[in-house]
Amino acid sequence: MRTALVYHEDMTAPRLLWEDPECEIECPERLTTAMGLLQQRGLEQRCLRLAAREASEAELGLVHSPEYVVLLRGTQALGTEELQALSGQYDAVYFHPSTFHSARLAVGAGLQLVDAVLTGAVHNGLALVRPPGHHSQRAAANGFCVFNNVAIAAKHAQQKHGLHRILIVDWDIHHGQGTQYIFEDDPSVLYFSWHRYEHGRFWPYLQESDAVAVGQGQGRGFTVNLPWNQVGMGNADYMAAFLHVLLPLAFEFDPELVLVSAGFDSAIGDPEGQMQATPECFAHLTQLLQVLASGRVCAMLEGGYNLESLSESVCMTVQALLGDPAPPLSGPMVPHCSALESIQSVRAAQVPHWTSLQQQDLTPVLSPSTCTPEGRPSPLLSGGPEFKVAAAQATAALSALLDQMHLRRTPPVRTAVSLTGLDAALALPSDILHQEGSALKEETQAWARLHEALAKDEPVSALGKVLYLLDRILDGQESSSVAATRAPAAAATLDMAIRCSLSRGAQRLLCVAVGQLDRPPDLTDDGYAPCVMCPSSPASLWVPRRNGWVGQRGPGNNARRVSSTEGQHFQHPYPQTLPHLPTLEGEWAVTHTHVSMGPLSLKRRTLWLNIRGKEAAALSMFHVSMPLPGTTGGFLNYLLALVLPLAYGFQPDLVLLALGPAHGLRDPQAALLAALLRAPAGCRVLALVDEESTPQLAGVLAQVLHGEAPPCLGPFCVASPEDMQALMHLRGQLEPQWKLLQVAGETGNKAPADCLGPWGTALLQSSEGRGAHVLGLGCCPEPVHSRATRIVRLFPAPTSLPGPGGLKSARVGVFTPQK
Ligand code: X5A
Ligand code: ZN
């Protein structure tokens, strides 16, 4: 089995025996509710269940002083008043007669989990424990924590399993100062924590929680603190923190094991955190961590006090550990200004210690937008009356959100991978499907007629297989597939796959083409112009609808999917993915009296990324070409600082990953690319692999798309200056539109015209002679209703745009987005 779930009912025993508004949130229902939902969702049944054992006193001694352990042992026999008196000696702690037993089970659960993962019994797992651990110190209980479960697990992994590099990711919303103190001079443990900080005004009110605390002595650079100076941080902020801070350092560190201090008080609705990350965010964070350390991820529960948010988030984490696709992230992928300032400050503090940061432009930290104490509301006191009101409001907001997101209805789709062409020599795990089916011959031939290359060179059977695999992904039968393409037909096959996906109702298609594969000349950001969509079929009919294009599928036998004229939508295979996302069409509705839109929908349907040997160019925000970096460091930088921010910003519902002729990727690079692209796309990926590639490459892609961890990239090697320059160039161009690329707060001195960057995508131009009132449309996934007007500088027209002569040069137009 893949995932362990470690638990013991006895850990529900400790409870608060007296009045204490600060401590009452740490209650037994935290565990029972989370376990209950895991069972109800059928997730618990899919895990290897391990009953937690008590840690020995020797194991506690890996971190804690003998005197402290003796003191705790003594609490078992104390009466309520004595317990209360002892509790009062610590900050935010309560003891119960069952505390010692429960705390030993919590430590033991972590040890069992680490043993199960490091002996290979499972790939990963979660320990659902109480009391939590990350505030606990060598000789002190603190913040509901008695023993430091994660720290003891790390020491155990080093001593019993001989590990040399362990990463601890503390996504609890409080600073795990206990863990920080234990490892602050230890370079073998990289400790990352983000936490509500508010410039020191939030518990535990420590200076050493700030970004400038980077560790001591040998351990300098191995403590990474990301303080949030405002509440309300959400999915985009957490994603930016992972992409721009944690992951670059983690890849450079190259851990052998990832321990997660998995507190869910960082999730929406939590009374302590007051943050806004939705439960599925934890599935994404977990997926991202699984590309490290061969997928050896051990998560241990820390905080999390909104029972509904906690249990949903726990389920999302377990689903991701099991390899299930993650639901798409909700909300605009636009980090908060204060979050960017925090990210900037931690990158600046860490830059001396990490080569992967050294090559990037790190502008000095400007006064953060939040640093003036005047006028800021004083922090809510835990347990106080205002705190309760805020908590009730948050809970109501959360319930509404969960209902609206249909989270409960997200089906677990197990990834299956189909192979064709290259599979002869492959030994794949038995749960990866070898798919031999093919699309109907007439349908295949109809598509093949679109391309000379296909009609002439490609055996119809190979094409039919690709179509069949794609069809099954779009129908939800498989998540992902791998197919072989022959070099002369690679571009045409990809083109056909794009057309087919769009015609089948894919709303946003991310095409990542590696090697000699150019964007099909008639593909625009919106998809294809209707007239070229299905030239072979006279029945082809494309009708613009409020929500995009609805139309008949051209060739073949798929008339059953044709929507009726009244029909709002295509019969969409994954309807749960998009309801929360405002369409760009809605956002950017240019008043139609000003602009005659012609046949183009405003919704951007394709994002084209070409990774190849030569140029770095952004022809539009949806058409980006980048060189293939020469080193591991360069490759990682590209993935984390460019490809993933774009992919998460775009939120594709399908990825076409084409490794064309001369793609130049080594197998581990291709595997990492596929593993990372899988996350933002709900695991829907069709990989087209050049037939000249080795069967091993197809095999490793199949495994990664199936949810296995990618193989090691090899030794970290810094990016070349040329690669970094090209990356900077692209980022600079794209950052104004793709906000997830940002790594620093606004400098505040930007001209208004630059709000949307050096170019917006021109959809229309005025005809010759009326050039003075050119209208432009900035394409930007950020919500704009807040602004009355936008100024957009036009970009020279891409060749695919209609209109005589293209645009002359940059001209500025103003428009008012419709409400
Ligand atoms: C594990 C954890 C929080 C303590 C908060 C005290 N502790 N106000 O979340
Ligand atoms: Zn916490």
CSV table of N, CA, C and O and ligand atoms in Angstrom, one decimal, residues 134-135 172-174 263 265 302-305, ligand 2:
chain,number,residue,atom,x,y,z
A,134,HIS,N,5.0,21.1,17.7
A,134,HIS,CA,6.1,21.9,17.2
A,134,HIS,C,6.5,23.1,18.1
A,134,HIS,O,7.5,23.7,17.9
A,135,HIS,N,5.6,23.4,19.1
A,135,HIS,CA,6.0,24.5,20.1
A,135,HIS,C,6.8,23.9,21.2
A,135,HIS,O,7.4,24.6,22.0
A,172,ASP,N,1.8,24.8,9.6
A,172,ASP,CA,0.9,25.3,10.7
A,172,ASP,C,1.0,26.8,10.7
A,172,ASP,O,2.0,27.4,10.3
A,173,ILE,N,0.0,27.5,11.2
A,173,ILE,CA,0.0,29.0,11.1
A,173,ILE,C,0.8,29.6,12.2
A,173,ILE,O,1.0,30.8,12.2
A,174,HIS,N,1.2,28.8,13.2
A,174,HIS,CA,2.0,29.4,14.3
A,174,HIS,C,3.5,29.0,14.0
A,174,HIS,O,3.8,28.0,13.4
A,263,GLY,N,-0.1,21.5,10.4
A,263,GLY,CA,-1.1,22.2,11.1
A,263,GLY,C,-2.1,22.8,10.1
A,263,GLY,O,-1.7,23.3,9.1
A,265,ASP,N,-4.4,25.1,11.0
A,265,ASP,CA,-4.9,26.4,11.4
A,265,ASP,C,-4.5,27.4,10.4
A,265,ASP,O,-4.9,28.6,10.5
A,302,GLU,N,-0.5,19.0,13.5
A,302,GLU,CA,-0.2,20.0,14.5
A,302,GLU,C,-1.5,20.6,14.9
A,302,GLU,O,-2.3,20.0,15.5
A,303,GLY,N,-1.6,21.9,14.5
A,303,GLY,CA,-2.9,22.6,14.9
A,303,GLY,C,-4.0,22.4,13.9
A,303,GLY,O,-3.9,21.6,13.0
A,304,GLY,N,-5.0,23.3,14.1
A,304,GLY,CA,-6.2,23.2,13.2
A,304,GLY,C,-7.4,23.1,14.1
A,304,GLY,O,-7.7,22.1,14.7
A,305,TYR,N,-8.2,24.2,14.2
A,305,TYR,CA,-9.2,24.4,15.2
A,305,TYR,C,-10.6,24.6,14.7
A,305,TYR,O,-11.5,24.7,15.5
B,2,ZN,ZN,-0.8,26.2,15.1
